[in-house]
Each structure stands twice: as C-alpha cells, then as structure tokens.
C-alpha cells in the first residue's frame, strides 16, 4: 500500500485497464489520486506502472485496501470515480460506499458503459445518500491514458466540481485545423486546444449519447469490413494490398481512426505462423450490448437506424460459424464472373464512394436518434458540441466530424444531417458509385448489409410517396386498423368495408 501524506483530490474504485489509465492521466495533470480495487493484483499493476513511468521520483499514485480507507484519504466532499463493469457491479460498489460513510454531498462518478436508463434510475435511488454523476468515456485504453472523449451528465453541481479534471485529461483538438493534438508520452500534458469533454445534460443523457456513439461505431466498423470483404473476395486482393488502399483512403474524405487501425490490422502478421494475422482471426464477432441497445432504442422510438441495426445483425450472423460453413457448401451463389484485374481501380473507387455515402447515412441515423430521444426526454442536446467532442479521443474520431459540427452550427434545429446542404451535395456527387458498388456486390454474392441498408435508408428518406399506402390498405383489410386519406385533414381515420369497396366510413374523428 502506498498511503497518501495528504488528502487526495479524487478516489478511484476499479483499476482495470480503463481505471488505471484514467488515473495515470489525472496524475500527469497534477491531480492526486487514491485508488482501491478488490483485486490486489490490479493495484500492484497500477503501482508498477507508476514506478515505471516516474523513474526516480516519488510515488504519484496512492492505494488503499478498503472503502473506509478510501473515504478517509479524500478531500471533502468526497469525489469518487467508478471504473467497474456496467450493471450490478455499479450498484454493488455504491452500496459499499454508502456503508463506508458516504454523505449526501459526496459525488460518485460512473464511467462505465452503463445503460442510460440504469443511470436515471440510480440518480433517483441514491438521492439524499450521495450525488450520482456519470461520465461516459470513449477511446479505449490509449484514449484513457493520453486523452479520451468524455460525455459527462447529471447534477450541474457535480459537473462544476469535476470539470477542471475532465477538461485537463480529455483529448484536445486544434481549433484551427479541427484535428486532434497528439499526446503519446507519459508525463506529457496538453494544456492548449479544445477539450473533448462537454457537459451533455441531465442524468442519463451522457450515457445515451455514448450508447449512440457506440451504435455509430458498430455501423462504421461494419461498413469498413464490407469494403474489405469485397476487395478480398470479389477483387481477390491480398491483405497488404487492402491495407494500402485503406492507408490511401485515410488521407482523404474517409480519414478516421477506424480506417487507420483497419490498415494496421490488415498489415500485421502472426508471429507464430508468419501469416497475415487477419486470416487467422476467427470470423465470429463479439459484442457487449451497446450497439444492440442503440438498435432497440431506435425501434422503441420509431426512429429509423437500419445501418446500425444491420451492423448488430451482421455480428449475430457471424457467430453462426458452423451453420455458415455447412451452408457455404449447400447454398448456391450467383454465377456472375468476378471482375477483371483491369477494372480493379475503378471498383475500388466505387467502394470508397459507397463507404463515404453510407457513413454519412449512419451518422445521420445516429444524430436523428439522439434528437428524437432528446425530444422524448426533454433534454436540450447541443449536437454541434457532441460532434466536436467526438473529433478526438474517441473510437469514431474522424475529420468528418468537423463537417457534422459545421452542419449543426449552420442550423441548430437540423431535422436530419441529410438535409444539410453540404451533406446533400456530397451524396449527390458520390451516389452513382455507391449504387454501383452495392449492385456489383449483390451480383457477385458478397454480403453488404451496411452499405445497402444505408442506400435504402437514403432512397426511402428522399421518396415522396412510399408504398405504405398499400400497407395501410392491407392493415385495414384484415384488421380494420383504419387509415388517413391524402384528401382529408391529417389525423382523421377512415375504414373501408372491403367487401363493399368505395364505401369508406369514418372510423374515428
Ligand atoms: C469506446 C468503445 C468502448 C468499447 C466498446 C466495445 O468508445 O471506447 O466503444 O466503449 O470498446 O464497448 O463494444 P463491443 O464489445 O460491443 O464491440
């Protein structure tokens, strides 16, 4: 145990990968931290990291071995950050802290990927016992260590207390270029630039926004994977060749962390076999639930997010590995010939444009979802600000987010990103290649659920009359569910006795 000589600024419960790196980041920025973890090995790893990074200097991180010691080592009112798995562990630790003597003005900050409705429920449950605040964190372990994107929400009093700390440790963006300011070495501090930490709103809103961030992350990753599969299976390209394409794309409109790491993954060789590692990784995707929550929320709110939902389904179908192996031998694909090598360059360009347009649609769906949820919950979300805090630190960081921020700065109440002049213009410019890429993939029998669902979303959204008129007729036919008429005021419902067509009767006023 390394005990603090004086009271610390902030206490941590949970020193796993994220907790440990957030602590080291806070310490770099001059805050004193005391940490507790039930797992002594994790506390030891934290101390070892501090020892390795500080060299000959004194210990900069303090640890303790009970919740009571944690509270006794902190300045008052206590400020405690939880870095524990979402779900029951959060409530478990909250109860332990209450038992250890937490007071009504103490602040507990949940930094996990909690379900946003759990956060709302917790704020009520713990009212009068302590203040439950939340800060959704994106950026993985490197982000946590050198600058994450932070989405804080809840009690404004708690935000005032924690703001200087979060502002200090967050990723920073160069205001002139809109690009991240790199910080990669321990001990390094970036005091300039715009911090990727902004107060989102009342309880639950920060976790909702992070959930949608992850839904977009799922869609973005899936779209990139589809481009990879077309290049691999239809264009017969090697992993190195595909990595080179991604590197090239990363210098243009598609510049993003996810494209960059995809190139790195494809270029990595397995140390055991010397094979490209990606060919050895089993094609069964995992998921922890945030993409699913986003898709469920979109369905509950009646707000279409098909590309996000398809990304969740794509992970599900990937898990049916044994069935797919069987089916691959039984189910015929198209007989279409694969393209000639001479067409490759043009086809890669098609994929690039398709990925870009589909990406715009995936983000449009995510932002629309946040807008719809905000209306429902009475939150006043600042979408330009949200796009800005995603420009650096988080997993979906991309140059593209500056254009989204610009769109919401042009029009705060934008109904849908697709209605913004810039994005409408971009899709109109690149859509013909998008359509060709989807059509070609379908002719070759290569699945592109993300690229095609985004295209259908785009085409549905721009279609004045959808076939829902027939659908309403079907519903009325078999279930007397009634419909509105185009020639009568909206809201008035009609039902037809289908055995005597042409004799509509008013169903409800
Ligand atoms: C982030 C990530 C992070 C985590 C996801 C992974 O923003 O830092 O989104 O939250 O990597 O939870 O989710 P899956 O395991 O569901 O892919």
PDB file of N, CA and C in Angstrom, residues 17-18 21 137-145 148 393-395:
ATOM      1  N   UNK A  17      -8.000  -1.911 -16.870  1.00  0.00           N
ATOM      2  CA  UNK A  17      -7.323  -1.190 -17.951  1.00  0.00           C
ATOM      3  C   UNK A  17      -7.750   0.275 -18.012  1.00  0.00           C
ATOM      4  N   UNK A  18      -9.074   0.521 -18.007  1.00  0.00           N
ATOM      5  CA  UNK A  18      -9.561   1.899 -18.148  1.00  0.00           C
ATOM      6  C   UNK A  18      -9.252   2.716 -16.893  1.00  0.00           C
ATOM      7  N   UNK A  21      -5.529   3.653 -16.492  1.00  0.00           N
ATOM      8  CA  UNK A  21      -5.059   4.676 -17.430  1.00  0.00           C
ATOM      9  C   UNK A  21      -5.670   6.045 -17.156  1.00  0.00           C
ATOM     10  N   UNK A 137     -17.075   7.358 -21.217  1.00  0.00           N
ATOM     11  CA  UNK A 137     -15.695   7.533 -21.687  1.00  0.00           C
ATOM     12  C   UNK A 137     -15.506   6.759 -22.982  1.00  0.00           C
ATOM     13  N   UNK A 138     -14.949   7.389 -23.978  1.00  0.00           N
ATOM     14  CA  UNK A 138     -14.611   6.654 -25.192  1.00  0.00           C
ATOM     15  C   UNK A 138     -13.136   6.838 -25.514  1.00  0.00           C
ATOM     16  N   UNK A 139     -12.569   5.803 -26.107  1.00  0.00           N
ATOM     17  CA  UNK A 139     -11.190   5.914 -26.563  1.00  0.00           C
ATOM     18  C   UNK A 139     -10.327   4.724 -26.205  1.00  0.00           C
ATOM     19  N   UNK A 140     -10.939   3.758 -25.508  1.00  0.00           N
ATOM     20  CA  UNK A 140     -10.168   2.571 -25.158  1.00  0.00           C
ATOM     21  C   UNK A 140      -9.028   2.918 -24.220  1.00  0.00           C
ATOM     22  N   UNK A 141      -8.063   1.989 -24.083  1.00  0.00           N
ATOM     23  CA  UNK A 141      -7.030   2.200 -23.067  1.00  0.00           C
ATOM     24  C   UNK A 141      -6.071   3.330 -23.426  1.00  0.00           C
ATOM     25  N   UNK A 142      -5.765   3.476 -24.699  1.00  0.00           N
ATOM     26  CA  UNK A 142      -4.838   4.560 -25.077  1.00  0.00           C
ATOM     27  C   UNK A 142      -5.523   5.910 -24.881  1.00  0.00           C
ATOM     28  N   UNK A 143      -6.811   5.963 -25.231  1.00  0.00           N
ATOM     29  CA  UNK A 143      -7.578   7.194 -25.015  1.00  0.00           C
ATOM     30  C   UNK A 143      -7.592   7.562 -23.541  1.00  0.00           C
ATOM     31  N   UNK A 144      -7.879   6.590 -22.695  1.00  0.00           N
ATOM     32  CA  UNK A 144      -7.947   6.864 -21.255  1.00  0.00           C
ATOM     33  C   UNK A 144      -6.602   7.400 -20.762  1.00  0.00           C
ATOM     34  N   UNK A 145      -5.510   6.851 -21.276  1.00  0.00           N
ATOM     35  CA  UNK A 145      -4.174   7.247 -20.799  1.00  0.00           C
ATOM     36  C   UNK A 145      -3.761   8.629 -21.307  1.00  0.00           C
ATOM     37  N   UNK A 148      -9.053  10.892 -23.516  1.00  0.00           N
ATOM     38  CA  UNK A 148     -10.290  10.294 -24.018  1.00  0.00           C
ATOM     39  C   UNK A 148     -11.285  11.365 -24.444  1.00  0.00           C
ATOM     40  N   UNK A 393      -9.945  11.602 -29.494  1.00  0.00           N
ATOM     41  CA  UNK A 393     -10.046  10.780 -28.276  1.00  0.00           C
ATOM     42  C   UNK A 393     -10.921   9.553 -28.427  1.00  0.00           C
ATOM     43  N   UNK A 394     -12.048   9.657 -29.125  1.00  0.00           N
ATOM     44  CA  UNK A 394     -12.981   8.526 -29.137  1.00  0.00           C
ATOM     45  C   UNK A 394     -12.704   7.588 -30.317  1.00  0.00           C
ATOM     46  N   UNK A 395     -13.408   6.469 -30.314  1.00  0.00           N
ATOM     47  CA  UNK A 395     -13.164   5.442 -31.334  1.00  0.00           C
ATOM     48  C   UNK A 395     -13.641   5.894 -32.721  1.00  0.00           C
TER      49      UNK A 395
END
